[in-house]
mmCIF file of C-alpha atoms in Angstrom:
data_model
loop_
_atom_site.group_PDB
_atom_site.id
_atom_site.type_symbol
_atom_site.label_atom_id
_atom_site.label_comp_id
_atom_site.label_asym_id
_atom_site.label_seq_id
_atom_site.Cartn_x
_atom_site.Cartn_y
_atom_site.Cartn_z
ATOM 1 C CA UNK A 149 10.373 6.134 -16.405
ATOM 2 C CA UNK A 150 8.571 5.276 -13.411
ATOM 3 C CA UNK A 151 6.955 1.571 -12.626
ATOM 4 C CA UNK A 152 3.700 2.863 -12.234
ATOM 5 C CA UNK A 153 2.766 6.658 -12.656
ATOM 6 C CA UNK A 154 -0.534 7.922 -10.601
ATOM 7 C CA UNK A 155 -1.093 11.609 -11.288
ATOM 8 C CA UNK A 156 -1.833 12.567 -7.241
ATOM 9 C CA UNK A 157 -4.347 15.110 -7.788
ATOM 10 C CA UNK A 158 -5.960 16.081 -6.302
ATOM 11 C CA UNK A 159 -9.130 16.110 -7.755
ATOM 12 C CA UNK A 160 -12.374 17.733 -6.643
ATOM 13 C CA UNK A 161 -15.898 16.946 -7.730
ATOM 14 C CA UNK A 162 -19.631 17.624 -6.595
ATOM 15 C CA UNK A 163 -21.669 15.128 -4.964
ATOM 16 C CA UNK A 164 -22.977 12.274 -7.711
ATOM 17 C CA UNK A 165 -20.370 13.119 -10.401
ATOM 18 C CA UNK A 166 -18.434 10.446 -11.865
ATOM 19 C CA UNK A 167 -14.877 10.294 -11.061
ATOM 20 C CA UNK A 168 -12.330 8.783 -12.728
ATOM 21 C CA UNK A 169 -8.757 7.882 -12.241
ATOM 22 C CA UNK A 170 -5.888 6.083 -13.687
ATOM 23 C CA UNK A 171 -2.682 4.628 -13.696
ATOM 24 C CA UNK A 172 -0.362 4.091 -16.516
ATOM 25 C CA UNK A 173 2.576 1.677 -15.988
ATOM 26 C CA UNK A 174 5.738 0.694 -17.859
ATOM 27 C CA UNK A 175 6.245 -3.243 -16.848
ATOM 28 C CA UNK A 176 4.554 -5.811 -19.529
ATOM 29 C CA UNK A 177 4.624 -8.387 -16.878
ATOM 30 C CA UNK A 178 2.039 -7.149 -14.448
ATOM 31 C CA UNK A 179 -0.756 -9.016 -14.177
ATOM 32 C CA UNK A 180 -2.676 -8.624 -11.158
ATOM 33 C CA UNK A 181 -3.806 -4.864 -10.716
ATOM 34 C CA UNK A 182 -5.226 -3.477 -7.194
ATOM 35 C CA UNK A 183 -6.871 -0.466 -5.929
ATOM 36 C CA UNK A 184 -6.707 0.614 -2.652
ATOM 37 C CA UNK A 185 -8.380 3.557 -1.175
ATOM 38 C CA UNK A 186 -6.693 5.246 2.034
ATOM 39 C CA UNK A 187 -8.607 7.437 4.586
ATOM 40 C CA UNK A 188 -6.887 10.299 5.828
ATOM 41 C CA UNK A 189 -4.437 9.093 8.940
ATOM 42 C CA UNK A 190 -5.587 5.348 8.134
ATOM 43 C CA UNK A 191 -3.899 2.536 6.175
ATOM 44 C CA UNK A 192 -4.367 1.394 2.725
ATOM 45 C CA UNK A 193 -7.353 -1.129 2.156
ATOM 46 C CA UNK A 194 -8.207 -3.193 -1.152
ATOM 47 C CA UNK A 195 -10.961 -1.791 -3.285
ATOM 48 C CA UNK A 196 -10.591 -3.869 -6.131
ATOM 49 C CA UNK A 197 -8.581 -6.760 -7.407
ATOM 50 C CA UNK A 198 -8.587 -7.424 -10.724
ATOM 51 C CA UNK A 199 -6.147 -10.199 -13.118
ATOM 52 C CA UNK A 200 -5.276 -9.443 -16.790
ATOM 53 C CA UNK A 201 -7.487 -7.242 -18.993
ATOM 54 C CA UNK A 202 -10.904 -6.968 -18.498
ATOM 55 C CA UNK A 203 -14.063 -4.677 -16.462
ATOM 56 C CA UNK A 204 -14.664 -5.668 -12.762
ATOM 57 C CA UNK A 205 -17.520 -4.278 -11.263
ATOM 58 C CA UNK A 206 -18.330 -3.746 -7.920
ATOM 59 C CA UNK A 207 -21.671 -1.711 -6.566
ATOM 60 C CA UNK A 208 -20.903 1.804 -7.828
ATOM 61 C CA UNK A 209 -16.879 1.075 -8.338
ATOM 62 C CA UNK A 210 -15.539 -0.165 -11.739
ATOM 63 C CA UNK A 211 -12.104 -1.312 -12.460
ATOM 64 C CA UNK A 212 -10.910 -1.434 -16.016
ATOM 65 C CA UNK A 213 -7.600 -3.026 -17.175
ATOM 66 C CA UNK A 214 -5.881 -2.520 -21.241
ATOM 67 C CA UNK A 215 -3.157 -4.414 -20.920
ATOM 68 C CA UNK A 216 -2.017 -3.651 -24.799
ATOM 69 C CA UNK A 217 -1.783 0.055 -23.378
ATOM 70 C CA UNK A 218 -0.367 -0.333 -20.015
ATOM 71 C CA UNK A 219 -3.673 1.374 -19.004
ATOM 72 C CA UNK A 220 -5.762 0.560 -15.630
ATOM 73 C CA UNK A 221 -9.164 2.927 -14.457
ATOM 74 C CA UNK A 222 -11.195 3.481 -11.604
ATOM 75 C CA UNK A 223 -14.520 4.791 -12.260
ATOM 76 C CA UNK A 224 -16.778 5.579 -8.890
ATOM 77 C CA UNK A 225 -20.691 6.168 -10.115
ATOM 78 C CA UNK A 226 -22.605 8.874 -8.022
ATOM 79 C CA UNK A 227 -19.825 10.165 -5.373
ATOM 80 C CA UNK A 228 -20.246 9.992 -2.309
ATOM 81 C CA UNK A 229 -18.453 12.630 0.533
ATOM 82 C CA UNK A 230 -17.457 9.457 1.958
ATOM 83 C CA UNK A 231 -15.893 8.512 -0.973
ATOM 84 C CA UNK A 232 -13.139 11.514 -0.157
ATOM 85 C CA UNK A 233 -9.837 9.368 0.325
ATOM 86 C CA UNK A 234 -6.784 9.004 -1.628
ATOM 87 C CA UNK A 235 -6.746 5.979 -4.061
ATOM 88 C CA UNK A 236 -3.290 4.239 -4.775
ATOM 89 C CA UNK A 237 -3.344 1.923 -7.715
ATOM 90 C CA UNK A 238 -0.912 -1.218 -6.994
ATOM 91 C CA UNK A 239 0.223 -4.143 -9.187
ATOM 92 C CA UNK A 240 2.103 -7.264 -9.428
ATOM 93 C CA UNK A 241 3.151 -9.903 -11.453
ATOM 94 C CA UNK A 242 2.609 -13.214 -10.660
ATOM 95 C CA UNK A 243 5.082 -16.341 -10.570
ATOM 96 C CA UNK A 244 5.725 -15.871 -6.618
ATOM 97 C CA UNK A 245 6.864 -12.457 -6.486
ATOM 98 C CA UNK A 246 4.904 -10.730 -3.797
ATOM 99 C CA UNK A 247 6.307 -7.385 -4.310
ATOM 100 C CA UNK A 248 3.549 -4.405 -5.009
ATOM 101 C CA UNK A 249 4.387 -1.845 -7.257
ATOM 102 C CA UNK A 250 2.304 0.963 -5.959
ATOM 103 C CA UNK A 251 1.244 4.366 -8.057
ATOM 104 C CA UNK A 252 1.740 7.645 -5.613
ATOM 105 C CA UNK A 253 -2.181 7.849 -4.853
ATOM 106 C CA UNK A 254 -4.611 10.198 -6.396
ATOM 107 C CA UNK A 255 -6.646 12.565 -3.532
ATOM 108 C CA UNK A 256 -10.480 12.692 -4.468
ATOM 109 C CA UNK A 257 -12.519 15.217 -2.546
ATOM 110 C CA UNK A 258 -16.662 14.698 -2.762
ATOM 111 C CA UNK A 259 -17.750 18.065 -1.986
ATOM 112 C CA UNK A 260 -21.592 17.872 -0.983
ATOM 113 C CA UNK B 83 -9.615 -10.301 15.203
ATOM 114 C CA UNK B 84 -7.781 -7.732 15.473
ATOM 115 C CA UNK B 85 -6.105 -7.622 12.128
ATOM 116 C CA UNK B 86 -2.734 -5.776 11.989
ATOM 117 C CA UNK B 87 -2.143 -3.900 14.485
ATOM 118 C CA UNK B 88 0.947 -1.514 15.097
ATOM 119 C CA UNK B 89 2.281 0.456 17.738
ATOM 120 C CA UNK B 90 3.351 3.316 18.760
ATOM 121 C CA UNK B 91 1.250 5.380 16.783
ATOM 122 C CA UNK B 92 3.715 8.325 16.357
ATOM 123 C CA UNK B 93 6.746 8.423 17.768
ATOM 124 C CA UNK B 94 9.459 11.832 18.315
ATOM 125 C CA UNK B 95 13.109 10.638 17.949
ATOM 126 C CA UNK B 96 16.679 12.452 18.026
ATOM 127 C CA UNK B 97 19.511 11.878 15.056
ATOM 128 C CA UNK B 98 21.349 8.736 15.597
ATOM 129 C CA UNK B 99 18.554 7.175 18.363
ATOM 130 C CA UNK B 100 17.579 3.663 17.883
ATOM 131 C CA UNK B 101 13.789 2.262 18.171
ATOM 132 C CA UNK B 102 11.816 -0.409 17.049
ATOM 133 C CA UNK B 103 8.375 -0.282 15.472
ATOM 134 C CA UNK B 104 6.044 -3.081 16.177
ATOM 135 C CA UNK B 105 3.675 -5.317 14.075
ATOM 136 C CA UNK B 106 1.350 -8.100 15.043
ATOM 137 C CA UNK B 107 -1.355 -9.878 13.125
ATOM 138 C CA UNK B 108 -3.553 -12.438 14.418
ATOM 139 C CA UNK B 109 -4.881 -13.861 10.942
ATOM 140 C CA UNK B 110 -1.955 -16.848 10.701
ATOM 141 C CA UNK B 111 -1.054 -14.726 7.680
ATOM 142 C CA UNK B 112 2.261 -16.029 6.233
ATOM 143 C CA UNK B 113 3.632 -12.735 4.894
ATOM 144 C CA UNK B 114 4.194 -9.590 6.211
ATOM 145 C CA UNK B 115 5.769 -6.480 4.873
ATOM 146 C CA UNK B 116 6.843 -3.191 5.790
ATOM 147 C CA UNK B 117 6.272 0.238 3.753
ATOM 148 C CA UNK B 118 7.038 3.521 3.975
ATOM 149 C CA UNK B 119 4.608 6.423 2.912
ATOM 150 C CA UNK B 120 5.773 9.719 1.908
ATOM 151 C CA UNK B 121 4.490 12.881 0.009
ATOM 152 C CA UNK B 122 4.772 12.587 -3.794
ATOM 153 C CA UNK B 123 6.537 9.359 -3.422
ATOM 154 C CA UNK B 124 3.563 6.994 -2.647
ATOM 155 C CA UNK B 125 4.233 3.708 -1.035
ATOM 156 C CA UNK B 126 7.547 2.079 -0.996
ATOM 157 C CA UNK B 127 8.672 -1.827 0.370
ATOM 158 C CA UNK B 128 11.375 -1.482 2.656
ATOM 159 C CA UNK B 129 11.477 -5.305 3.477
ATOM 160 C CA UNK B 130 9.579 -8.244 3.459
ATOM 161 C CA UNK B 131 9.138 -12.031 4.810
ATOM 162 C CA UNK B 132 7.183 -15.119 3.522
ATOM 163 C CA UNK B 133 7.384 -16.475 6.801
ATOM 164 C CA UNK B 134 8.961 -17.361 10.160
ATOM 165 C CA UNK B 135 12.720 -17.256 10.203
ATOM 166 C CA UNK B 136 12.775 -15.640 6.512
ATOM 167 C CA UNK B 137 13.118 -12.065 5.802
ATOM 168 C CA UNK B 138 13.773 -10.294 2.716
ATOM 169 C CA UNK B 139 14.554 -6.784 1.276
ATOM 170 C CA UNK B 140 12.709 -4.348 -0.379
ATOM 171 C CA UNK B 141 12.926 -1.187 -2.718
ATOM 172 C CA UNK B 142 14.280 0.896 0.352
ATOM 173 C CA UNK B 143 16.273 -1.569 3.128
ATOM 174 C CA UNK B 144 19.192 0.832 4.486
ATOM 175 C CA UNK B 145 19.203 1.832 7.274
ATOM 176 C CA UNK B 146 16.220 -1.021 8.945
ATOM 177 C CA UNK B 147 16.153 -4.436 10.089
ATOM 178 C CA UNK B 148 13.938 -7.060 10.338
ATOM 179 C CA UNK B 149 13.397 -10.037 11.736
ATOM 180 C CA UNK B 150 10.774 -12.459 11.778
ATOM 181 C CA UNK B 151 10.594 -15.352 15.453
ATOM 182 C CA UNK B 152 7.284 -15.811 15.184
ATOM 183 C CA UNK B 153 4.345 -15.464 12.288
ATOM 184 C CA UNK B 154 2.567 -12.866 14.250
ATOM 185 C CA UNK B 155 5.336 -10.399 14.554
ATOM 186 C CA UNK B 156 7.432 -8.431 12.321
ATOM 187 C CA UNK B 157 9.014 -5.445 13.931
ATOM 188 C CA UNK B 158 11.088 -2.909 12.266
ATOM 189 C CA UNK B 159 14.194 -1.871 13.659
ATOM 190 C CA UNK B 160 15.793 2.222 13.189
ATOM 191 C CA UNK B 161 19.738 1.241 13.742
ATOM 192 C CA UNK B 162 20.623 5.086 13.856
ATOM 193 C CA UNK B 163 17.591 7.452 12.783
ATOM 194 C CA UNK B 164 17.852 10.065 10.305
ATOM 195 C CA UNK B 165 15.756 13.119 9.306
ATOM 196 C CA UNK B 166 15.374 11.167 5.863
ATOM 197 C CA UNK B 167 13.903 8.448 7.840
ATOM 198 C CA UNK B 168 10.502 10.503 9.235
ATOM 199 C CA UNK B 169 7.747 9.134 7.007
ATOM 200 C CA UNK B 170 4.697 6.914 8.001
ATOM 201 C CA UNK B 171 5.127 3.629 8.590
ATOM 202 C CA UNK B 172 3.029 0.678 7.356
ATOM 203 C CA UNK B 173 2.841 -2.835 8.425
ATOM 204 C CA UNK B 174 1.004 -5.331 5.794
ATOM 205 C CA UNK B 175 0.091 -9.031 5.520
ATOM 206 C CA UNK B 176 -1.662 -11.703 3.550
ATOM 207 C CA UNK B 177 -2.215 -15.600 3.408
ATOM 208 C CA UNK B 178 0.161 -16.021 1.351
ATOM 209 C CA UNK B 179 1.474 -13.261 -0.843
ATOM 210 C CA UNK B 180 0.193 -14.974 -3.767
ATOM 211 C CA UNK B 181 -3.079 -13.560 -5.058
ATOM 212 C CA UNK B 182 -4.015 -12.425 -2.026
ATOM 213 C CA UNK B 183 -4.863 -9.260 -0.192
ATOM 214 C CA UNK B 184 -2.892 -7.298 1.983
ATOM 215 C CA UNK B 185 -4.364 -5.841 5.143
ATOM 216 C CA UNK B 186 -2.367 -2.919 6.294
ATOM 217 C CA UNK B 187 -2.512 -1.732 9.608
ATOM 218 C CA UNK B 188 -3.209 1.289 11.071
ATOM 219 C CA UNK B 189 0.457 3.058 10.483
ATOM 220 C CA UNK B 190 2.982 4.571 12.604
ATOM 221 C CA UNK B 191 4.194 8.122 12.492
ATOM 222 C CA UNK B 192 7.394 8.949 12.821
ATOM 223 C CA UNK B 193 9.553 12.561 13.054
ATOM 224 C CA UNK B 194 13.231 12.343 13.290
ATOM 225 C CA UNK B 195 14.661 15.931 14.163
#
């Protein structure tokens, strides 16, 4: 089993849909969970940054963590075509260890 | 600021040719990493350093080395390049590793025929 499993997509939905996307992972010991989003041809930057369970909200992006079922969520409110990018979840644990464990990335495409 | 910035952009090499991939940062950023990015295989750590004169390995080291003289560069070095080595290649940092974000820069693409 895979570290962290992303399902890459992609997925497609009309302008001012909800999307929704996940990661599921295997290691108990992640705390700190990330989401980047990545332009086409660009690098990776940090959408949200969230530590241990819990909602973090952010304008129109929410980031949910279960920790008791391995279980992390982006939800993007009212979709934007700019929101079209790939979205790579990414998480750590803690103690010093700066290594990322990064899903594959899930393509979203905002069609207007 | 610049951020991280990496060059070349893409890059054509022959089996068994040598290069090096550069990375610079002007944020005084401790750490820096490198990545590579492939289809269906998402993001991957190919080594790593926590700062001047200390390097470390990743998920994926063979083949690459590293080196860190200075905190604003961290460039990546092909020994002997091999098809299995074209990918894109990404250059991170952050203060400190610790809680922190990385800022990636702007990737290099490479094609080894």
């Amino acid at each position: 089993q895979k570290e962290v499993e992303q399902d890459p997509g992609p997925l497609s939905v009309p302008e001012g849909a909800i999307v929704s996307l996940n990661c599921t992972y295997s290691n108990s010991a992640f705390q700190y969970f990330m989401w980047y989003r990545q332009y086409s041809r660009k690098g990776p930057e940090l959408l949200m940054y969230t530590y241990s369970s819990g909602n973090k909200e952010d304008g129109r992006f929410t980031a949910q963590v279960d920790k008791s079922s391995k279980y992390i969520s982006l939800f993007i409110r009212d979709s934007q075509p700019s929101d079209s990018a790939t979205y790579l979840c990414a998480m750590r644990v803690g103690n010093g260890n700066n290594r990322l464990a990064f899903g594959k990335g899930n393509q979203v495409v905002v069609i207007p | 600021n610049a951020g991280v910035t990496q060059t070349p952009k893409f890059q054509v090499l022959k089996t068994g040719q040598s290069m090096t991939l550069q990375c610079a940062q002007d944020m005084n950023h401790e750490y820096m990493s490198w990545y590579r990015q492939d289809p269906g295989m998402g993001l991957r750590l190919i080594h790593y350093s926590v700062g001047a004169g200390i390097t470390d390995q990743g998920e994926v080291p063979n083949g690459y080395n590293v080196s860190r003289s200075t905190t604003e560069d961290f460039p990546l070095r092909l020994l002997s390049a091999a098809p299995s080595q074209t990918s894109v290649y990404f250059c991170a940092s952050s203060y400190s590793g610790l809680q922190e974000t990385q800022y990636f820069g702007p990737g290099t693409r490479l094609l080894v025929l």
